[in-house]
Coordinates of C-alpha atoms and ligand atoms in Angstrom, one line a residue:
M1 CA 169.8 48.0 140.4
A2 CA 166.4 49.5 140.2
T3 CA 165.4 47.3 137.3
R4 CA 166.5 44.2 139.1
R5 CA 164.4 45.1 142.2
R6 CA 161.4 45.8 140.0
D7 CA 161.9 42.4 138.3
F8 CA 162.2 40.8 141.7
L9 CA 158.8 42.2 142.8
R10 CA 157.2 41.4 139.4
S11 CA 158.4 37.8 139.6
L12 CA 157.0 37.5 143.1
G13 CA 153.6 38.4 141.6
A14 CA 154.2 36.0 138.7
L15 CA 154.7 33.1 141.1
G16 CA 150.9 33.1 141.5
L17 CA 151.2 33.0 145.3
L18 CA 149.9 36.5 145.4
A19 CA 146.4 36.8 144.4
L20 CA 145.7 40.3 145.8
P21 CA 145.2 43.2 143.4
R22 CA 148.5 44.8 142.7
A23 CA 147.5 48.1 144.2
T24 CA 147.5 46.5 147.7
W25 CA 151.3 46.9 147.7
P26 CA 152.7 50.3 147.8
Q27 CA 154.7 51.2 144.8
E28 CA 156.5 53.8 146.7
P29 CA 158.1 53.2 150.1
P30 CA 155.1 53.4 152.5
K31 CA 155.1 56.3 154.8
N32 CA 155.5 54.0 157.8
L33 CA 158.8 52.7 156.4
Q34 CA 161.2 55.3 157.6
I35 CA 163.5 52.8 159.2
D36 CA 167.1 53.9 159.6
P37 CA 169.6 52.9 160.7
F38 CA 169.4 49.1 161.3
C39 CA 168.5 48.2 164.8
G40 CA 168.3 51.8 165.9
T41 CA 172.1 52.1 165.9
G42 CA 173.3 50.9 162.6
D43 CA 175.0 48.1 164.5
A44 CA 176.3 45.3 162.4
G45 CA 174.7 42.9 164.9
S46 CA 175.2 39.2 165.3
P47 CA 174.0 36.1 163.6
L48 CA 170.5 35.1 164.5
F49 CA 170.5 32.4 167.2
I50 CA 168.8 29.3 165.8
P51 CA 167.7 26.5 168.1
G52 CA 169.7 23.3 167.6
A53 CA 169.4 19.7 168.8
S54 CA 170.2 20.7 172.4
G55 CA 171.3 23.7 174.5
P56 CA 169.4 27.0 174.6
L57 CA 166.0 26.7 173.0
G58 CA 167.1 23.2 171.7
R59 CA 164.5 21.0 170.1
L60 CA 163.4 18.4 172.5
A61 CA 161.1 15.6 171.3
P62 CA 160.4 13.6 174.5
R63 CA 158.3 10.9 172.6
G64 CA 156.5 9.9 175.8
V65 CA 159.6 9.9 178.1
P66 CA 159.0 11.7 181.3
F67 CA 161.4 14.5 182.3
T68 CA 161.9 17.4 184.7
M69 CA 162.0 21.1 183.9
R70 CA 163.8 22.9 186.6
A71 CA 162.9 26.6 186.8
A72 CA 166.0 28.2 188.2
P73 CA 168.3 31.2 188.1
T74 CA 170.9 31.2 185.3
D75 CA 174.0 33.2 184.5
P76 CA 172.6 36.0 182.4
S77 CA 175.7 36.2 180.2
P78 CA 176.0 35.6 177.3
R79 CA 172.2 35.0 177.3
P80 CA 170.1 38.0 178.3
W81 CA 167.9 36.1 180.8
S82 CA 168.4 35.6 184.5
L83 CA 165.9 32.6 184.8
A84 CA 165.4 29.6 182.6
Y85 CA 163.8 26.2 182.5
Q86 CA 166.6 23.6 182.5
V87 CA 166.3 20.1 181.3
E88 CA 168.6 17.1 181.2
L89 CA 167.4 14.3 179.1
G90 CA 169.1 11.4 177.2
G91 CA 172.6 12.9 178.1
Q92 CA 171.6 16.3 176.6
R93 CA 171.1 19.6 178.4
F94 CA 168.4 22.0 177.3
V95 CA 167.7 25.5 178.4
D96 CA 164.1 26.8 177.7
P97 CA 163.7 23.8 175.2
T98 CA 161.6 24.0 172.1
L99 CA 159.2 21.0 172.8
V100 CA 158.4 19.0 169.7
L101 CA 155.2 17.0 170.2
S102 CA 152.7 15.0 168.2
P103 CA 148.9 14.7 168.6
G104 CA 148.0 11.8 170.9
E105 CA 151.4 11.8 172.6
R106 CA 151.4 11.5 176.4
V107 CA 153.4 14.3 178.1
R108 CA 154.8 13.8 181.6
I109 CA 156.8 16.8 182.9
T110 CA 157.7 17.6 186.4
L111 CA 158.2 21.2 187.2
D112 CA 160.9 21.8 189.8
N113 CA 160.5 25.2 191.3
A114 CA 163.9 26.7 192.2
I115 CA 163.2 30.3 191.6
G116 CA 162.3 31.4 195.1
E117 CA 158.8 32.5 194.5
P118 CA 155.6 30.6 193.6
T119 CA 155.3 29.6 189.9
I120 CA 153.4 27.2 187.6
V121 CA 153.8 26.5 183.8
H122 CA 150.9 27.2 181.5
W123 CA 150.9 25.5 178.0
H124 CA 149.5 28.3 175.9
G125 CA 147.0 27.2 173.3
F126 CA 146.6 23.7 174.6
T127 CA 143.3 21.8 174.8
I128 CA 143.8 20.6 178.3
D129 CA 142.2 20.0 181.7
T130 CA 142.4 22.5 184.5
R131 CA 144.9 20.5 186.6
N132 CA 147.4 20.5 183.7
D133 CA 146.6 23.9 182.2
G134 CA 148.7 25.7 184.8
G135 CA 146.3 28.7 184.7
G136 CA 147.3 29.7 188.3
T137 CA 144.6 28.0 190.4
I138 CA 147.3 25.6 191.6
L139 CA 150.8 26.8 192.2
A140 CA 154.2 25.2 193.0
Q141 CA 155.7 27.0 196.0
P142 CA 159.4 27.5 196.1
G143 CA 161.2 24.2 196.5
E144 CA 158.1 22.3 195.4
H145 CA 157.5 20.0 192.4
Y146 CA 154.4 19.9 190.2
A147 CA 153.7 16.9 188.0
Y148 CA 152.0 17.4 184.6
D149 CA 150.5 14.4 182.9
F150 CA 148.4 15.0 179.8
E151 CA 147.8 14.0 176.2
V152 CA 148.4 16.3 173.3
R153 CA 145.0 17.1 171.8
N154 CA 145.8 20.0 169.5
R155 CA 146.4 20.1 165.8
G156 CA 149.8 20.9 164.4
G157 CA 151.1 24.4 165.0
L158 CA 153.3 26.7 167.1
Y159 CA 152.3 26.9 170.7
W160 CA 154.4 28.0 173.7
Y161 CA 154.7 27.8 177.5
H162 CA 155.3 30.4 180.2
P163 CA 154.6 30.9 183.9
H164 CA 151.1 31.8 185.1
P165 CA 151.2 32.6 188.9
H166 CA 148.7 35.5 189.3
G167 CA 150.5 38.8 189.9
L168 CA 154.0 37.3 189.1
T169 CA 153.5 36.2 185.5
A170 CA 155.0 39.2 183.8
G171 CA 158.3 39.3 185.8
Q172 CA 158.9 35.6 185.5
A173 CA 158.3 35.6 181.8
Y174 CA 160.4 38.7 181.2
R175 CA 163.3 37.1 183.2
G176 CA 163.4 34.2 180.7
L177 CA 160.8 31.6 181.7
F178 CA 159.3 30.8 178.3
G179 CA 159.7 28.5 175.4
L180 CA 158.2 27.3 172.1
I181 CA 156.2 24.2 171.4
E182 CA 155.8 22.7 168.0
I183 CA 153.1 20.2 167.4
E184 CA 153.7 18.2 164.3
D185 CA 150.9 16.5 162.5
A186 CA 150.2 15.2 159.0
D187 CA 149.5 18.6 157.6
E188 CA 152.7 19.9 159.0
R189 CA 154.7 17.0 157.5
A190 CA 153.0 17.4 154.1
L191 CA 153.9 21.1 154.0
R192 CA 157.5 20.5 154.9
T193 CA 157.8 17.8 152.2
A194 CA 156.1 19.9 149.6
L195 CA 158.3 23.0 150.2
D196 CA 161.5 21.1 151.2
L197 CA 161.6 22.8 154.6
T198 CA 164.1 21.8 157.2
P199 CA 163.7 23.1 160.8
G200 CA 166.7 25.1 161.8
K201 CA 167.7 25.7 158.2
T202 CA 164.8 26.9 156.1
E203 CA 162.1 26.8 158.7
I204 CA 163.1 29.2 161.4
P205 CA 161.4 30.3 164.7
L206 CA 161.5 34.0 165.4
M207 CA 160.8 34.6 169.1
L208 CA 160.4 38.3 169.7
Q209 CA 161.0 39.9 173.1
D210 CA 161.7 43.5 173.8
R211 CA 163.9 44.3 176.8
R212 CA 165.3 47.2 178.7
A213 CA 169.1 47.6 178.7
G214 CA 170.8 46.1 181.7
G215 CA 167.7 46.1 183.9
D216 CA 165.6 43.7 185.8
Y217 CA 161.9 43.7 185.6
T218 CA 160.9 46.8 187.7
P219 CA 157.7 48.2 186.3
S220 CA 156.7 51.7 187.2
D221 CA 153.0 52.8 187.7
A222 CA 153.0 53.9 184.0
D223 CA 154.4 50.5 183.0
R224 CA 151.6 48.7 184.9
M225 CA 149.1 50.9 183.1
H226 CA 150.5 50.7 179.5
G227 CA 152.6 47.5 179.7
F228 CA 156.4 47.1 180.2
V229 CA 158.0 48.1 176.9
G230 CA 161.7 47.6 176.2
D231 CA 164.1 49.7 174.3
S232 CA 165.5 46.9 172.1
V233 CA 164.0 43.8 170.5
L234 CA 165.7 40.4 170.7
I235 CA 164.9 37.6 168.4
N236 CA 165.7 34.2 169.9
G237 CA 167.7 36.2 172.4
T238 CA 169.9 37.8 169.7
A239 CA 170.2 41.6 169.6
C240 CA 170.3 43.1 166.0
P241 CA 170.3 39.7 164.4
H242 CA 171.1 38.9 160.8
L243 CA 170.6 35.7 158.9
D244 CA 172.3 34.5 155.7
V245 CA 169.8 33.1 153.3
A246 CA 169.8 31.5 149.8
T247 CA 167.6 32.2 146.8
R248 CA 164.7 30.0 147.9
L249 CA 161.6 29.9 150.0
Y250 CA 161.8 30.3 153.8
R251 CA 159.3 29.6 156.5
F252 CA 159.3 31.9 159.6
R253 CA 157.3 30.9 162.6
V254 CA 156.9 34.0 164.7
L255 CA 155.9 34.3 168.4
N256 CA 155.5 37.6 170.1
A257 CA 156.9 36.7 173.5
S258 CA 157.0 40.3 174.7
D259 CA 155.3 41.3 177.9
A260 CA 153.3 44.0 176.2
R261 CA 154.6 45.3 172.9
T262 CA 152.6 44.9 169.7
Y263 CA 154.5 44.8 166.4
R264 CA 153.5 45.7 162.9
L265 CA 155.5 43.2 160.9
G266 CA 156.5 43.5 157.3
F267 CA 159.4 42.8 155.0
R268 CA 161.2 45.2 152.7
T269 CA 164.2 45.6 150.4
A270 CA 167.1 47.7 151.4
A271 CA 165.7 50.4 149.1
G272 CA 162.5 50.4 151.1
R273 CA 160.1 48.5 148.9
S274 CA 157.6 46.4 150.7
V275 CA 158.1 42.7 150.0
P276 CA 154.9 40.7 150.6
F277 CA 154.8 37.3 152.3
T278 CA 152.4 34.4 152.4
L279 CA 150.5 33.9 155.6
I280 CA 150.0 30.1 156.2
G281 CA 149.1 29.9 159.8
N282 CA 148.7 31.5 163.2
D283 CA 147.9 30.6 166.8
G284 CA 145.9 27.5 166.0
G285 CA 148.0 26.0 163.2
L286 CA 147.8 26.0 159.4
L287 CA 145.1 28.0 157.6
P288 CA 142.9 26.1 155.0
K289 CA 144.7 28.0 152.3
P290 CA 147.6 30.4 151.9
Q291 CA 146.8 34.1 152.2
P292 CA 148.9 36.8 150.6
C293 CA 149.8 39.5 153.1
A294 CA 151.9 42.7 153.1
E295 CA 152.0 43.4 156.8
A296 CA 150.5 42.1 160.0
F297 CA 150.0 43.3 163.6
L298 CA 151.2 40.8 166.2
A299 CA 150.2 41.3 169.8
S300 CA 151.7 39.6 172.8
A301 CA 151.3 35.8 172.6
E302 CA 150.1 35.7 169.0
R303 CA 151.8 33.6 166.4
L304 CA 152.4 34.2 162.8
D305 CA 153.4 31.4 160.4
L306 CA 154.6 32.8 157.1
L307 CA 156.5 32.0 153.9
L308 CA 158.9 34.4 152.3
D309 CA 159.9 33.6 148.8
L310 CA 163.4 34.7 147.9
S311 CA 163.8 32.5 144.9
T312 CA 163.9 35.5 142.6
A313 CA 166.2 37.6 144.8
A314 CA 169.8 38.2 143.7
V315 CA 172.9 37.2 145.6
G316 CA 174.0 40.4 147.4
D317 CA 170.4 41.6 148.1
T318 CA 169.6 42.6 151.7
L319 CA 166.0 42.5 153.1
Y320 CA 164.6 43.5 156.4
L321 CA 161.9 42.3 158.7
D322 CA 160.7 45.5 160.3
T323 CA 158.2 46.6 162.8
R324 CA 156.5 49.6 161.0
T325 CA 155.1 52.7 162.5
F326 CA 151.6 52.7 164.0
D327 CA 149.6 54.5 166.6
P328 CA 149.8 52.4 169.8
M329 CA 146.5 54.1 170.9
H330 CA 147.4 54.1 174.5
M331 CA 144.9 55.8 176.8
E332 CA 145.7 59.3 178.1
M333 CA 146.4 59.1 181.8
P334 CA 145.4 62.0 184.1
A335 CA 148.4 63.2 186.1
A336 CA 147.2 61.3 189.1
T337 CA 147.9 58.0 187.2
A338 CA 146.7 54.5 187.7
K339 CA 146.2 54.3 191.4
E340 CA 144.0 57.4 192.0
A341 CA 142.3 57.8 188.7
A342 CA 138.7 58.7 188.9
P343 CA 136.2 56.1 187.8
V344 CA 135.5 56.2 184.2
D345 CA 131.8 56.6 183.3
H346 CA 131.6 54.3 180.3
A347 CA 128.1 55.2 179.3
A348 CA 129.1 58.9 179.1
M349 CA 132.2 58.3 177.0
G350 CA 132.4 55.3 174.8
H351 CA 131.0 55.5 171.4
A352 CA 130.0 59.2 171.5
M353 CA 133.7 60.2 171.6
P354 CA 135.2 60.9 168.2
Q355 CA 137.6 58.2 167.3
G356 CA 141.2 58.9 168.3
A357 CA 140.3 62.0 170.4
A358 CA 141.3 60.2 173.6
H359 CA 144.7 59.1 172.4
V360 CA 147.8 61.1 172.8
D361 CA 151.2 60.8 171.2
H362 CA 152.9 58.0 173.1
A363 CA 156.4 59.4 172.7
A364 CA 155.3 62.7 174.0
M365 CA 154.0 61.0 177.1
G366 CA 157.6 59.9 177.9
H367 CA 156.6 56.2 178.1
G368 CA 158.6 53.7 176.2
G369 CA 161.9 55.6 176.3
A370 CA 164.1 55.4 173.2
F371 CA 161.8 53.0 171.4
P372 CA 158.2 53.7 172.2
E373 CA 155.6 51.2 171.1
G374 CA 154.5 52.0 167.5
A375 CA 157.9 53.3 166.5
A376 CA 159.5 51.7 163.4
R377 CA 162.6 49.6 163.7
A378 CA 164.4 47.0 161.6
L379 CA 164.3 43.8 163.6
L380 CA 166.1 41.2 161.4
E381 CA 168.5 41.6 158.4
L382 CA 168.3 38.9 155.7
R383 CA 171.5 38.7 153.6
V384 CA 171.1 36.8 150.4
R385 CA 174.4 34.9 150.2
R386 CA 173.9 31.8 148.1
R387 CA 172.2 30.9 144.8
E388 CA 170.1 27.8 145.0
S389 CA 167.6 26.6 142.4
Y390 CA 164.2 26.3 144.0
A391 CA 161.0 25.4 142.1
A392 CA 158.5 24.2 144.7
R393 CA 155.1 25.9 144.8
V394 CA 153.0 26.6 147.8
P395 CA 150.2 24.1 148.0
A396 CA 146.8 25.6 147.3
R397 CA 145.4 23.6 150.3
L398 CA 147.2 23.6 153.6
S399 CA 144.7 22.0 155.9
N400 CA 141.1 20.9 156.1
L401 CA 140.2 23.3 158.9
E402 CA 136.5 23.9 159.0
P403 CA 134.8 27.0 160.5
I404 CA 133.0 26.6 163.8
D405 CA 129.2 26.1 163.2
V406 CA 127.5 29.0 165.0
A407 CA 123.9 28.0 164.3
G408 CA 122.0 28.3 167.5
A409 CA 124.9 29.8 169.4
S410 CA 124.1 32.3 172.2
E411 CA 126.1 35.5 172.5
R412 CA 128.0 36.7 175.5
P413 CA 128.9 40.4 175.7
L414 CA 132.3 41.3 177.2
R415 CA 133.4 44.9 177.8
L416 CA 137.0 45.9 178.2
G417 CA 137.6 49.1 180.1
F418 CA 139.4 51.0 182.8
A419 CA 137.9 52.2 186.1
K420 CA 139.1 53.0 189.6
G421 CA 142.7 52.6 188.5
R422 CA 142.4 49.1 187.0
W423 CA 141.8 47.5 183.6
R424 CA 138.7 45.4 183.8
I425 CA 136.5 42.9 181.9
N426 CA 132.8 43.5 182.4
D427 CA 133.8 46.0 185.2
R428 CA 135.4 43.2 187.2
V429 CA 139.0 42.4 188.1
F430 CA 140.3 38.8 188.8
V431 CA 139.4 37.2 192.1
M432 CA 140.9 33.8 192.7
G433 CA 138.2 31.2 193.0
E434 CA 135.5 33.2 191.2
T435 CA 134.3 32.2 187.8
P436 CA 132.0 35.0 186.5
I437 CA 131.8 33.4 183.1
E438 CA 130.0 30.0 183.1
V439 CA 129.5 28.0 180.0
K440 CA 127.9 24.7 179.2
R441 CA 130.2 22.0 178.0
G442 CA 129.5 21.0 174.4
T443 CA 127.8 24.3 173.5
V444 CA 129.0 26.9 171.0
E445 CA 129.0 30.5 172.1
T446 CA 129.8 33.8 170.3
W447 CA 131.6 36.3 172.4
L448 CA 131.1 40.0 171.5
I449 CA 134.3 41.7 172.9
R450 CA 133.9 45.4 172.9
N451 CA 136.7 47.8 173.8
Y452 CA 135.9 51.3 174.8
F453 CA 137.3 54.3 172.8
N454 CA 139.1 55.6 175.8
S455 CA 141.2 52.5 176.3
M456 CA 144.2 50.7 174.9
P457 CA 144.5 47.7 172.6
H458 CA 144.0 44.5 174.6
A459 CA 145.3 41.1 173.4
M460 CA 142.4 38.9 174.7
H461 CA 143.3 35.2 175.3
L462 CA 141.3 32.3 176.4
H463 CA 142.8 29.1 177.9
G464 CA 141.7 25.7 176.7
F465 CA 139.9 26.7 173.6
H466 CA 140.6 28.2 170.2
F467 CA 138.1 30.4 168.5
D468 CA 137.1 31.7 165.0
V469 CA 137.2 35.5 164.6
L470 CA 133.8 36.2 162.9
E471 CA 134.0 40.0 162.5
R472 CA 135.5 43.3 163.5
Q473 CA 133.3 46.3 163.8
T474 CA 134.2 50.0 164.2
S475 CA 137.9 49.3 163.8
P476 CA 140.3 52.3 164.0
D477 CA 141.5 53.4 160.5
Q478 CA 144.9 51.8 160.7
I479 CA 143.2 48.4 161.3
A480 CA 140.3 48.9 158.9
A481 CA 142.9 49.7 156.2
L482 CA 144.1 46.1 156.4
K483 CA 140.8 44.3 156.3
I484 CA 140.4 41.5 153.7
D485 CA 136.7 40.9 153.8
D486 CA 133.4 42.7 154.5
H487 CA 133.3 41.3 158.0
G488 CA 136.2 43.7 158.7
R489 CA 138.6 40.8 159.3
L490 CA 142.3 40.9 158.9
A491 CA 144.4 38.2 157.2
T492 CA 145.7 37.2 160.7
D493 CA 142.1 36.6 161.8
L494 CA 141.7 33.6 159.5
G495 CA 142.0 30.1 160.8
R496 CA 141.9 29.3 164.6
K497 CA 143.1 31.8 167.2
D498 CA 143.6 31.7 170.9
T499 CA 144.5 35.4 171.3
V500 CA 142.9 38.4 169.5
L501 CA 143.9 42.0 169.7
V502 CA 141.0 44.3 170.3
W503 CA 141.7 47.9 169.5
P504 CA 140.2 51.0 171.2
G505 CA 136.6 51.6 169.9
E506 CA 136.6 48.2 168.3
T507 CA 134.2 45.3 168.7
V508 CA 135.3 41.8 167.8
R509 CA 133.0 38.8 167.6
V510 CA 134.5 35.4 168.0
A511 CA 132.9 31.9 168.0
I512 CA 134.0 29.3 170.6
D513 CA 133.2 25.6 170.6
F514 CA 133.2 24.5 174.3
S515 CA 133.4 20.8 173.5
L516 CA 135.8 19.0 175.8
P517 CA 137.2 15.5 175.4
A518 CA 135.3 12.8 177.3
A519 CA 138.5 11.6 178.9
A520 CA 138.6 10.9 182.6
S521 CA 140.9 13.8 183.2
F522 CA 138.3 16.2 181.8
A523 CA 135.5 14.8 184.0
G524 CA 133.7 17.4 186.2
D525 CA 133.8 21.2 185.9
Q526 CA 136.9 22.7 184.4
V527 CA 138.1 26.2 185.1
Y528 CA 140.1 28.3 182.6
M529 CA 141.3 31.9 182.3
F530 CA 140.2 34.6 180.0
H531 CA 142.6 37.6 180.1
C532 CA 144.5 40.3 178.4
H533 CA 148.0 39.0 177.4
N534 CA 149.6 42.4 178.0
L535 CA 151.2 40.7 181.0
E536 CA 151.0 43.9 183.1
H537 CA 147.3 44.0 182.5
E538 CA 147.0 40.3 183.3
D539 CA 148.9 40.7 186.6
G540 CA 146.9 43.8 187.4
G541 CA 143.7 41.7 187.3
M542 CA 142.4 42.0 183.7
M543 CA 141.4 38.4 183.8
L544 CA 138.3 36.4 184.6
G545 CA 137.8 32.7 185.5
V546 CA 135.7 30.7 183.1
R547 CA 133.9 27.6 184.4
V548 CA 132.9 24.9 181.9
V549 CA 130.2 22.9 183.6
Ligands
C2O601 CU1 149.8 32.8 177.4 CU2 147.0 32.8 180.3 O1 148.4 32.8 178.9
CU602 CU1 147.0 30.5 177.5
CU603 CU1 145.2 44.8 178.1

């Protein structure tokens, strides 16, 4: 048994996919891998739900045909959600469909609001004009319709959609209003062909959302402060899921659709040995080349596109996708909590404070219940059931993505912090109609996003534009330990991003190209949102309007 596992790992290395020095992978079970029993309960679980050609999460390729998405209450059993986007098209019914789109395609969707409160749909990651972005400046009131009409201008990749009415976003998303979007382009098709990948069979979306047992979305003050964290994690709506696999390569396309929880994802054998994967893409589509990776943090709204090679596994093996232990680095709250907390003097604290001093053990704070953020848990069981001969190799080149040229770019400082009971960006909270960030169309800017030590991790997201992560400075140890270059970047910082997690005490520099298409729909000033994707922070006002003039 032991010999076979060693052989399994050795042959993974021999595949040549894995160019990192051997020492990068722990030979002994890593300390953050004390994960027992499966799913927190040892529950045998149920088969992972995989989107089909219709029904829940069903793959819907409209190919230019207009359709209506009705946001409405649903029967929460057997599905966990009480709200859903419902679509009828071509004689098929879809619930929270997975939209399959191509670059250049015209998309015409009418939102029909039947949920009894204002809502709007935001197409997360899309290069889009303000009217179609659904950032919350325009809302559909209960009973109203809103007509989207736009062209797909993004490259291939995994995107998603969810509500964005300011102050109501977290609850509506938690109750089930969200879905995936796959944009298919030539790079995507080439990859599927090269690796013989079939959506729904060997290419599988993993949509992570943590939930609280039996309850609706009813955040406490502490939840608004830290984020609403559930006590179990569903993947594609399945609790404690397992998936039967064959001895071949799999592509997993992971979305963190949780309101607030960050995961530290990694695979392992049943015996606790870390099994590396190959990172091939993230928020903005395929990386230029594959990147070996042992584990990755994934914050709310981030995507991870990865390959797991099981071609040298044995029938009967079991592997797990886990979230591993980490320090969630939540800010210590004075007893008086969010509402009455004294203003924080940033100048006095900040960088003079020893790293980590301001953080307390999350579990000890009583927040997060049975499964606090940062606790380890097995999320998905992979059961190797069938032998298949598989010889395909991961292409050395995945895309021709070029870095953004930052020559002549001006730099914009952005500070993330907490004061007077609110999470803030540059000491401000969101005010509808105000755009404290103004940028010139067609320019490139670097944004220097600095998070104070006495803070929390914030998953910073910009609408309308993707960015390059240029560097991370003064990262906490658990982040610095994963860096892959001397700019302090992580494997997950490669390629294009629309959301970046900034840890307490950390400074992250990103480059953004504010070119917009010259199309009529983009004429005039455009307004986008820049916010924390911890949805409680977003609803609480940790968001600023960005005007592109
Ligand atoms: Cu996915 Cu403004 O968010
Ligand atoms: Cu967005
Ligand atoms: Cu935040």
